[in-house]
PDB file of C-alpha atoms in Angstrom:
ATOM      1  CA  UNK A   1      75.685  94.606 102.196  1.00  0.00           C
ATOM      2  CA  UNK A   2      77.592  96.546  99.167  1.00  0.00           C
ATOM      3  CA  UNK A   3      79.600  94.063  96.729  1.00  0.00           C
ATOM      4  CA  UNK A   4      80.986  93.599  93.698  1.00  0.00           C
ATOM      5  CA  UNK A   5      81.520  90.409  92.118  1.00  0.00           C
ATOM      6  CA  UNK A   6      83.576  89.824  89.114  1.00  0.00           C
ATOM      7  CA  UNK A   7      85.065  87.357  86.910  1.00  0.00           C
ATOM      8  CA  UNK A   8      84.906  83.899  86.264  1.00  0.00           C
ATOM      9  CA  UNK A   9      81.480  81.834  87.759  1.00  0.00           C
ATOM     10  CA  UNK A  10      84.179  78.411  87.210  1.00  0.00           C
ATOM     11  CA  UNK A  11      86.892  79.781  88.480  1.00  0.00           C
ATOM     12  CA  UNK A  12      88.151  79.815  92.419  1.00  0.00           C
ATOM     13  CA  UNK A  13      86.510  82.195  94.404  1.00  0.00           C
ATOM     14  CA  UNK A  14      88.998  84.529  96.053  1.00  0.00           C
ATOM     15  CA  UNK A  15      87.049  87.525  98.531  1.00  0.00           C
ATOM     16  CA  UNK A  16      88.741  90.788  99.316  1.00  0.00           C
ATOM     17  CA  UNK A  17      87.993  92.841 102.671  1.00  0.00           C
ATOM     18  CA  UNK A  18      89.099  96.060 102.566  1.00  0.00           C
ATOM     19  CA  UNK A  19      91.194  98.359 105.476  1.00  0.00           C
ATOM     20  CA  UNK A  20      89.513 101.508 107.233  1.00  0.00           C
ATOM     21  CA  UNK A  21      89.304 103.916 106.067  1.00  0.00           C
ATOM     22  CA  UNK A  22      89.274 102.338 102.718  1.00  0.00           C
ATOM     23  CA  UNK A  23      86.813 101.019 100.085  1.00  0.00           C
ATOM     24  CA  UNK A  24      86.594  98.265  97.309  1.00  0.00           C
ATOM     25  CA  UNK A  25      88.816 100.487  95.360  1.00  0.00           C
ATOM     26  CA  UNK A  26      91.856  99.702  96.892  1.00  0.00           C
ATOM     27  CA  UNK A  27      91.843  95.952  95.296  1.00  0.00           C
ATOM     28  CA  UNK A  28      90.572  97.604  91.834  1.00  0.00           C
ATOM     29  CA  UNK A  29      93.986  96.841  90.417  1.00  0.00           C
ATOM     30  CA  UNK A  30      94.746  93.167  91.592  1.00  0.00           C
ATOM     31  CA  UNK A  31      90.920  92.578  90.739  1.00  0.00           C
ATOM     32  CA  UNK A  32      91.112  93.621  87.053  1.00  0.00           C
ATOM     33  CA  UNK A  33      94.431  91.417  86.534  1.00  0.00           C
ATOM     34  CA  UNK A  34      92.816  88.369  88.553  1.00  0.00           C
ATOM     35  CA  UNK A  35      89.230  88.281  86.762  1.00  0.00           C
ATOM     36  CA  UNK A  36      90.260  86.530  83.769  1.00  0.00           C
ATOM     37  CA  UNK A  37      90.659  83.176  85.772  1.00  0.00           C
ATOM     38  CA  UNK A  38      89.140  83.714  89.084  1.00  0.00           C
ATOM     39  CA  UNK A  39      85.774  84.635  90.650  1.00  0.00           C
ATOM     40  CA  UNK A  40      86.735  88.007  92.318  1.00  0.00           C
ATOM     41  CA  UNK A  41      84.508  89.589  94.867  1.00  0.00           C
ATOM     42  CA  UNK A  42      85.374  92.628  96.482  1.00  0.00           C
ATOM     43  CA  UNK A  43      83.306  93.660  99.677  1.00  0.00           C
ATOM     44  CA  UNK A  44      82.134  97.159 100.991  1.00  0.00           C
ATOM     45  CA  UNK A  45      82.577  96.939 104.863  1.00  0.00           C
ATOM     46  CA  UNK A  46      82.396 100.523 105.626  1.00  0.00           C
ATOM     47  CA  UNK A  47      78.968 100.691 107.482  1.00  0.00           C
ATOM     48  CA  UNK A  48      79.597  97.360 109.033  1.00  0.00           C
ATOM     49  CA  UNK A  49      79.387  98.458 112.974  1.00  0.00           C
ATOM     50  CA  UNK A  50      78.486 101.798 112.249  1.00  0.00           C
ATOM     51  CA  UNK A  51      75.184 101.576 113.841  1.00  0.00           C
ATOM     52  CA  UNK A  52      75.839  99.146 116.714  1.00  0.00           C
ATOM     53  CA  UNK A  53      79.517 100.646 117.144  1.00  0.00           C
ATOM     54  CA  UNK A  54      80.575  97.418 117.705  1.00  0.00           C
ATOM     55  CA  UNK A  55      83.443  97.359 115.003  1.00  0.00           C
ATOM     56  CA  UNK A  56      85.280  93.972 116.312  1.00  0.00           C
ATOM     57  CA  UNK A  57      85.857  91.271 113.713  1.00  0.00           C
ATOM     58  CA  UNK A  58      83.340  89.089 115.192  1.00  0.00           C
ATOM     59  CA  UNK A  59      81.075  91.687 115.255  1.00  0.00           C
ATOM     60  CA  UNK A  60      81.771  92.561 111.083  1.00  0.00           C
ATOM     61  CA  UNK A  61      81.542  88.764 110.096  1.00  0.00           C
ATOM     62  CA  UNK A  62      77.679  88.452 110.364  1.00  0.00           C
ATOM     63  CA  UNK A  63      76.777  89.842 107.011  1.00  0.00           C
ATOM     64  CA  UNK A  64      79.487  88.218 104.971  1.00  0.00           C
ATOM     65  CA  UNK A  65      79.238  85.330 106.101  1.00  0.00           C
ATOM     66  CA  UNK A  66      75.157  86.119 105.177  1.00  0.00           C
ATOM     67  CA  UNK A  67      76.505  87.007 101.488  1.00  0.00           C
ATOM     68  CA  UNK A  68      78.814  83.314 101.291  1.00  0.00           C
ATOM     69  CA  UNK A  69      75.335  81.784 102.279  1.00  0.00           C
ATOM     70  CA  UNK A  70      73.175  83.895  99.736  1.00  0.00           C
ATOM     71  CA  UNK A  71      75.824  83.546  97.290  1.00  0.00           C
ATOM     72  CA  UNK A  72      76.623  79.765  97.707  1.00  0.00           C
ATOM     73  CA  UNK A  73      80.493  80.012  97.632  1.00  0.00           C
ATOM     74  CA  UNK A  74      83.061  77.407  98.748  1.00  0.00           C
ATOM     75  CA  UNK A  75      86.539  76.897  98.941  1.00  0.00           C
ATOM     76  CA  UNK A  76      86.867  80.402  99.250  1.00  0.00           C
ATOM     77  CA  UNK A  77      90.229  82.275  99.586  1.00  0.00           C
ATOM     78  CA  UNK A  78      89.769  85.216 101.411  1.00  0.00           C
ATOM     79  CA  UNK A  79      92.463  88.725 101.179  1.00  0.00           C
ATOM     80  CA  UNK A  80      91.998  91.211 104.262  1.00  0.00           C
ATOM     81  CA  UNK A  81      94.118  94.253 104.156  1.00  0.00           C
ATOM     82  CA  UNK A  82      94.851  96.072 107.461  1.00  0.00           C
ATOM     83  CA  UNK A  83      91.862  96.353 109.086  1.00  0.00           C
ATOM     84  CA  UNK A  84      90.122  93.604 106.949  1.00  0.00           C
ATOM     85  CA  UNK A  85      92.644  91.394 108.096  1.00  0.00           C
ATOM     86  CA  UNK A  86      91.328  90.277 111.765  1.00  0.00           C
ATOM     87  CA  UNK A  87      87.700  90.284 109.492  1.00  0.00           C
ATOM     88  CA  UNK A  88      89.419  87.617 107.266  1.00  0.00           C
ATOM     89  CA  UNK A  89      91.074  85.422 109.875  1.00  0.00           C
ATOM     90  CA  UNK A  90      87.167  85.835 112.176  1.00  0.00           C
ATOM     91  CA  UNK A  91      85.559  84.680 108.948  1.00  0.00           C
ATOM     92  CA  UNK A  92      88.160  81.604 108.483  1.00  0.00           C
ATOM     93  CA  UNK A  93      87.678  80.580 111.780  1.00  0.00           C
ATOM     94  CA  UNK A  94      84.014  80.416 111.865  1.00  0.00           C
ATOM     95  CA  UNK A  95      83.096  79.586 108.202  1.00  0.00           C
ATOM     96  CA  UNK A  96      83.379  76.010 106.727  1.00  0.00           C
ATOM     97  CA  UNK A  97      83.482  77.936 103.104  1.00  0.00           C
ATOM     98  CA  UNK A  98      86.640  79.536 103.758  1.00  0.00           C
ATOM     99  CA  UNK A  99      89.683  77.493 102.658  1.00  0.00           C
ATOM    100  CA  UNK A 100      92.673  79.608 103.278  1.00  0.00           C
ATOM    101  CA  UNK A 101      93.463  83.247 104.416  1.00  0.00           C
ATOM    102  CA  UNK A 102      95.957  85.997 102.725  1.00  0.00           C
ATOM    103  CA  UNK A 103      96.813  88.966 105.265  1.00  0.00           C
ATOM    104  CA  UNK A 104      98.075  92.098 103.764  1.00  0.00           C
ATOM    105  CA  UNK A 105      99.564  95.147 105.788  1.00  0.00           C
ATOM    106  CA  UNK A 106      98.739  94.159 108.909  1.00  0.00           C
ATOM    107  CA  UNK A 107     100.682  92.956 112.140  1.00  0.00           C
ATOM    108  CA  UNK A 108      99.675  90.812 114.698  1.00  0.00           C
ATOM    109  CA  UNK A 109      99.071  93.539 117.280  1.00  0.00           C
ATOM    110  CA  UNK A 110      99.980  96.823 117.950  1.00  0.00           C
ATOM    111  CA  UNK A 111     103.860  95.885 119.085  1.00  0.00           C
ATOM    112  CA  UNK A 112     105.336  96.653 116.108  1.00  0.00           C
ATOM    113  CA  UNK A 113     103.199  99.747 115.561  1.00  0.00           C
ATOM    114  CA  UNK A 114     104.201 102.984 114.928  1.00  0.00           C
ATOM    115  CA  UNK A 115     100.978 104.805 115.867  1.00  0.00           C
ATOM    116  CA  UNK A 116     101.861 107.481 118.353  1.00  0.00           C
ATOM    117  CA  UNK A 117     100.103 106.599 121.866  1.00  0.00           C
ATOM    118  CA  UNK A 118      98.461 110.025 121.758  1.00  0.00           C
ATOM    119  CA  UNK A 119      96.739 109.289 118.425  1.00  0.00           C
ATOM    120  CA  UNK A 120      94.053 107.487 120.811  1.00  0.00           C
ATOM    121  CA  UNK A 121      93.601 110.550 122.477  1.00  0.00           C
ATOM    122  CA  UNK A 122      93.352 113.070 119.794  1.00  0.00           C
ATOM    123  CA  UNK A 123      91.397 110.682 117.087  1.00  0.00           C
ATOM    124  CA  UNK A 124      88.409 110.984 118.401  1.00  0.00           C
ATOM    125  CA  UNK A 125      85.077 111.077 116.601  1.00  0.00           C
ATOM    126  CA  UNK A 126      84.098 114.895 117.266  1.00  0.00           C
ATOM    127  CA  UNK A 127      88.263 115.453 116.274  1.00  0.00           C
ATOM    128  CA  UNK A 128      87.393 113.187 112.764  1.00  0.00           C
ATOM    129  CA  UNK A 129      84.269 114.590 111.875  1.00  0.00           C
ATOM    130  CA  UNK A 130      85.341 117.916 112.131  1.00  0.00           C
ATOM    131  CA  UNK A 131      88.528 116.854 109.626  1.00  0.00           C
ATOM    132  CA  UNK A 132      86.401 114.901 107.733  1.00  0.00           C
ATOM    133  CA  UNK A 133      84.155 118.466 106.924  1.00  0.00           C
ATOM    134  CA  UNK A 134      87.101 120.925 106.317  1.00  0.00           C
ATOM    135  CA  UNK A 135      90.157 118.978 105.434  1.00  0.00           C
ATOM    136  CA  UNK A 136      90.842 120.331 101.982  1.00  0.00           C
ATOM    137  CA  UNK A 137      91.470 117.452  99.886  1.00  0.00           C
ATOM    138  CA  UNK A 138      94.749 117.661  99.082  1.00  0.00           C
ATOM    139  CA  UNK A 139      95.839 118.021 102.684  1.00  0.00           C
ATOM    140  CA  UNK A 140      94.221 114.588 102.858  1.00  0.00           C
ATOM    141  CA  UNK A 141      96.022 113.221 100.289  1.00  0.00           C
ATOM    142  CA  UNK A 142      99.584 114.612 101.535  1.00  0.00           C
ATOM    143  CA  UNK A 143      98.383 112.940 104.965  1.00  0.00           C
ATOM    144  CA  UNK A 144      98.317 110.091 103.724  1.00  0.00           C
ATOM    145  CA  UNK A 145     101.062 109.904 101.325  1.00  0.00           C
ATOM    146  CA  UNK A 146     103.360 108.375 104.317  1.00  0.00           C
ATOM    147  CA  UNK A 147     101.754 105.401 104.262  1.00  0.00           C
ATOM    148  CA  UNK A 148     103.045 104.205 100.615  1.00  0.00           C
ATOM    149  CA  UNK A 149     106.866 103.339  99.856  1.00  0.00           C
ATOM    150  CA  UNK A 150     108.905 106.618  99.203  1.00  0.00           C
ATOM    151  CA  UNK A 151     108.489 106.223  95.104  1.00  0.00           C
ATOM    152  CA  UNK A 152     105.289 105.763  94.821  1.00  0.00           C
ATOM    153  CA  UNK A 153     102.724 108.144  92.857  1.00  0.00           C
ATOM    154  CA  UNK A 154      99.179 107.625  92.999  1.00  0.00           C
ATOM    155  CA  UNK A 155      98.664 107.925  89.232  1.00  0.00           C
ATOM    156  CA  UNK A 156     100.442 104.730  89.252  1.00  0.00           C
ATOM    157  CA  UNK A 157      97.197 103.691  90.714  1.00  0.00           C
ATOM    158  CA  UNK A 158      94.094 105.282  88.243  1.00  0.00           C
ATOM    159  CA  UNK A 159      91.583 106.668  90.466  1.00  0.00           C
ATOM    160  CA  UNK A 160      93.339 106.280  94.067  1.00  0.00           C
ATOM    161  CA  UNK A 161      93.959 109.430  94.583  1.00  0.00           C
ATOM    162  CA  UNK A 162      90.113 110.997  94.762  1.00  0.00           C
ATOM    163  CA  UNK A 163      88.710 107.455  96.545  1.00  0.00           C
ATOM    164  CA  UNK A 164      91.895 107.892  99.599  1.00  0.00           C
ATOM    165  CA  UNK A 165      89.567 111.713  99.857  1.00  0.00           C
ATOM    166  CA  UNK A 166      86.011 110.028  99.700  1.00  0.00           C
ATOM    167  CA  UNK A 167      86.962 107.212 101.332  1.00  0.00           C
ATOM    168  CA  UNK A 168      88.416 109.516 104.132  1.00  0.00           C
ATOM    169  CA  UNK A 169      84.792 111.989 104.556  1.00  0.00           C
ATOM    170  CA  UNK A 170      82.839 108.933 103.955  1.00  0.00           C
ATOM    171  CA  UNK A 171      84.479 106.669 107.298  1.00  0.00           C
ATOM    172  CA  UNK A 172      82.870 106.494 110.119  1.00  0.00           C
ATOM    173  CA  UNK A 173      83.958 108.658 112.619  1.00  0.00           C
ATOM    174  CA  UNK A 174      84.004 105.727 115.487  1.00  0.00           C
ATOM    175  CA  UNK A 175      85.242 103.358 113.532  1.00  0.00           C
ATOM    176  CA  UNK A 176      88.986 105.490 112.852  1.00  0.00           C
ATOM    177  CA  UNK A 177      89.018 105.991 116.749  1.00  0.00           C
ATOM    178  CA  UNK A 178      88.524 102.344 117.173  1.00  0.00           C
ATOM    179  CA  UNK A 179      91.294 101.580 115.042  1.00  0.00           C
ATOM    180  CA  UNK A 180      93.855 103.811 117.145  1.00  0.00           C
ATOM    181  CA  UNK A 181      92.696 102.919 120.409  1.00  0.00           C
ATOM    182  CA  UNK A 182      90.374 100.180 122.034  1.00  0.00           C
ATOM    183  CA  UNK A 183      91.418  98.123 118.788  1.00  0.00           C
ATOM    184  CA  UNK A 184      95.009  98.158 120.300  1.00  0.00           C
ATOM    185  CA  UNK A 185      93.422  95.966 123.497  1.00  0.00           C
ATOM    186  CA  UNK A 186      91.133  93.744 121.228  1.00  0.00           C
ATOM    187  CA  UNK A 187      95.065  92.784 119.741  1.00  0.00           C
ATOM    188  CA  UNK A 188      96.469  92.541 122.758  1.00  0.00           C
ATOM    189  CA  UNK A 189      94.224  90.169 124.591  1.00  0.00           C
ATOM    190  CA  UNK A 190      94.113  88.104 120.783  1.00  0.00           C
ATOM    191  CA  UNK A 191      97.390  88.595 118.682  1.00  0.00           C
ATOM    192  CA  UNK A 192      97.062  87.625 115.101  1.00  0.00           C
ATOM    193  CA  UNK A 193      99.322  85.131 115.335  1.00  0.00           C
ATOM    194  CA  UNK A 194      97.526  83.755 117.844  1.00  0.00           C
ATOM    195  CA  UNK A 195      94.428  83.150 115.647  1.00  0.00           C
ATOM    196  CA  UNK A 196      96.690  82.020 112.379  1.00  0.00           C
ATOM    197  CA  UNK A 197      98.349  79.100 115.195  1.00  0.00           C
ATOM    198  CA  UNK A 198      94.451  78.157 116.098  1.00  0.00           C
ATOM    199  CA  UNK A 199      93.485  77.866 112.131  1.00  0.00           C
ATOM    200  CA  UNK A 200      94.094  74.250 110.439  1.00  0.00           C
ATOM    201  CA  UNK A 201      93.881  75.888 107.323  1.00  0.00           C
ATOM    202  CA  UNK A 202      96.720  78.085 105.028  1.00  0.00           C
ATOM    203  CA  UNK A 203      97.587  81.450 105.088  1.00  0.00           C
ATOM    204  CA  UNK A 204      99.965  83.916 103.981  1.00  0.00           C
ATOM    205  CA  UNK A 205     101.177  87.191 105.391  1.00  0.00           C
ATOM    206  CA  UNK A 206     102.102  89.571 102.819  1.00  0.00           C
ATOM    207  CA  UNK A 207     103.736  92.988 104.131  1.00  0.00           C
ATOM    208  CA  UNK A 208     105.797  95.891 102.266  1.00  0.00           C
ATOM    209  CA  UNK A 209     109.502  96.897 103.278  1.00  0.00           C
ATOM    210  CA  UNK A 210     108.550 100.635 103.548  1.00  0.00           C
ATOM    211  CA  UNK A 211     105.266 100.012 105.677  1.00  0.00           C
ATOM    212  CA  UNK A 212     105.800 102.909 108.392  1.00  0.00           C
ATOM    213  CA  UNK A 213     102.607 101.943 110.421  1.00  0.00           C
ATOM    214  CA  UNK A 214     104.191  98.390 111.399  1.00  0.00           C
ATOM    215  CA  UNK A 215     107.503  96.829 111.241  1.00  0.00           C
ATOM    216  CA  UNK A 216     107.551  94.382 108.073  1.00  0.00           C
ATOM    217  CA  UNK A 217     110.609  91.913 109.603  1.00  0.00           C
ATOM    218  CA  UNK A 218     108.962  91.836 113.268  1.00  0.00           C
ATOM    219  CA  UNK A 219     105.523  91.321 111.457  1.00  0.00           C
ATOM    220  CA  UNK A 220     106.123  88.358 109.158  1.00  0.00           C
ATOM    221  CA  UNK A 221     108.456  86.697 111.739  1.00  0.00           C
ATOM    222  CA  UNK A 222     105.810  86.583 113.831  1.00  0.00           C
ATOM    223  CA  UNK A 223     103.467  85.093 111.279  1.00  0.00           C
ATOM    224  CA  UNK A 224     106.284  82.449 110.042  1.00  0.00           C
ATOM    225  CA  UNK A 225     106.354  81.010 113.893  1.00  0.00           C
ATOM    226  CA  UNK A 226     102.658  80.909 113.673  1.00  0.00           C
ATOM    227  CA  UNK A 227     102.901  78.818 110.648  1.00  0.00           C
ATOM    228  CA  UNK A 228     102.071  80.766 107.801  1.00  0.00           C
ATOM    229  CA  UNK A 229     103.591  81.248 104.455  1.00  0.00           C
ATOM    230  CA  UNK A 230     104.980  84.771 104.093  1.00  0.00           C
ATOM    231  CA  UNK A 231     106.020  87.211 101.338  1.00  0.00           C
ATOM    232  CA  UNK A 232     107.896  90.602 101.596  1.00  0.00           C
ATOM    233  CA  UNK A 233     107.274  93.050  99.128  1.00  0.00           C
ATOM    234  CA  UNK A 234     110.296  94.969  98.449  1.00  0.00           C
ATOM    235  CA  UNK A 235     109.207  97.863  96.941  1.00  0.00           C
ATOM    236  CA  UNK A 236     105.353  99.070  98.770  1.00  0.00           C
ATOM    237  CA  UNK A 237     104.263 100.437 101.909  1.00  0.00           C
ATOM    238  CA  UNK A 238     101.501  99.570 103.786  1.00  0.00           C
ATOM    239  CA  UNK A 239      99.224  98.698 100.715  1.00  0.00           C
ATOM    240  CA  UNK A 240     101.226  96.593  98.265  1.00  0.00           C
ATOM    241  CA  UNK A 241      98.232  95.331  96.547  1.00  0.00           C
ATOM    242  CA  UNK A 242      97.759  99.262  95.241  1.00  0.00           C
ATOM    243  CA  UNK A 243     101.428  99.694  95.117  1.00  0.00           C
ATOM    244  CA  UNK A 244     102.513  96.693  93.260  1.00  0.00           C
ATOM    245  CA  UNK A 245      99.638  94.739  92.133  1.00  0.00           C
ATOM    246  CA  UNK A 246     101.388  92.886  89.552  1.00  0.00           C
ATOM    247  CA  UNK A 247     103.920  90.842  92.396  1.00  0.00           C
ATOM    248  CA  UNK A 248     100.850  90.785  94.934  1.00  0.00           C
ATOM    249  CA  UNK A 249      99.170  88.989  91.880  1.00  0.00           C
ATOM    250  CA  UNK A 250     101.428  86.372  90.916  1.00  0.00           C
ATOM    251  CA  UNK A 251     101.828  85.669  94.823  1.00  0.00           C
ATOM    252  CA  UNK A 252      97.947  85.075  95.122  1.00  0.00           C
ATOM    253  CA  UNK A 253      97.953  83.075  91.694  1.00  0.00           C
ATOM    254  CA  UNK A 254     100.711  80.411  93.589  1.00  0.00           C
ATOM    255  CA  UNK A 255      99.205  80.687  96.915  1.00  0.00           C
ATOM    256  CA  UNK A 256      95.050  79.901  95.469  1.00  0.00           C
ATOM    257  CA  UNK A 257      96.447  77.241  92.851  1.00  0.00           C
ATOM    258  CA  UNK A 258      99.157  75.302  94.761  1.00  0.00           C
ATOM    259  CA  UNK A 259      97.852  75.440  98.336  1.00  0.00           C
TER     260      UNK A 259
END
């Protein structure tokens, strides 16, 4: 599989799995700040399911777990955002080299979603590929714009704005229909919360104010009964590491060092 790995070779390893659609881009910014101390290693799960179609966690572990192996890492801290988040908890709860979890942008289960019911209907992957072809790109961008908190601009983030349009005509098509409709059963029949209670290891939910695809209070109350730490991001959506990478940063730093 596609990675990156940055940073210090002495310093704690921290791994960051990436949403869909999304790419290794969207942890660029907390990446650059965090390589001066830590060993940062940012993994490319975009293909991962594409050709079995089996996109469940479980199913998405098998070749990182392959790379902690090749790679001999341990005590490993490991970031998912949105959809990399059930791929972080699966990877904590069958990997000895995993010593704590961070969850970004993601809710337990689709409860305290705001994803209309018909999206699973619609979002199909005829209905994406034929977006994914003629969408112009800035009609992708201005799709996606709700997704960040009200004042945020993407050149706040250098190079966002052209990897949200690759990173859109580069998904795979059943992987975006998963995510707005059996997904939504795989959650339902296995909360998130659920799987933080089963862990005996940390973790920490972090979730912005202004995230419109899931309710930030419902979501980290959820997580706090479960027993994780929890952080609210004041000013991001649902990506705070892009929004405000500097906060997201310092809450990492605490969470890797003094947990």
């Amino acid at each position: 599989m596609l990675f990156l790995d940055e940073g210090s070779r002495t310093g704690p390893v921290i791994v960051f799995v990436h949403g869909i659609p999304g790419s290794i881009v969207w942890f660029a910014g907390v990446a650059e700040r965090l390589a001066g101390d830590y060993r940062v290693i940012r993994v490319d799960v975009r293909d991962l399911g594409a050709e079995s179609g089996d996109f469940t966690a479980a199913a998405r572990t098998a070749p990182i777990l392959a790379l902690f192996d090749e790679l001999d890492l341990s005590q490993v801290t490991v970031v998912g955002h949105s959809f990399g988040a059930e791929i972080a908890l699966e990877l904590a709860a069958v990997s000895a080299r995993v010593a704590r979890v961070v969850v970004i942008g993601q809710a337990p289960d689709y409860h305290a979603a705001s994803i209309p019911t018909v999206a699973k209907w619609v979002v199909r992957p005829w209905t994406v590929r034929l977006a994914q072809r003629w969408a112009p790109s800035l009609v992708i961008r201005l799709a996606n714009r709700t997704v960040f908190a009200p004042r945020f601009r993407y050149q706040s983030a250098p190079g966002l704005a052209d990897a949200m349009v690759r990173d859109f005509r580069a998904a795979v098509p059943a992987g975006l229909a998963y995510a707005v409709g059996a997904r939504a059963d795989d959650f339902a029949a296995r909360p998130l919360d659920e799987r933080v209670a089963a862990l005996d290891l940390p973790v920490l939910a972090v979730h912005g104010r202004h995230d419109h695809l899931y309710d930030s209070t419902a979501t980290l109350n959820r997580y706090a009964a479960a027993g994780a730490r929890t952080h609210l991001v004041e000013h991001a959506g649902h990506s705070p590491q892009v929004e405000q990478p500097d906060e997201v940063v310092a809450v990492l730093r605490e969470f890797v060092d003094k947990v």
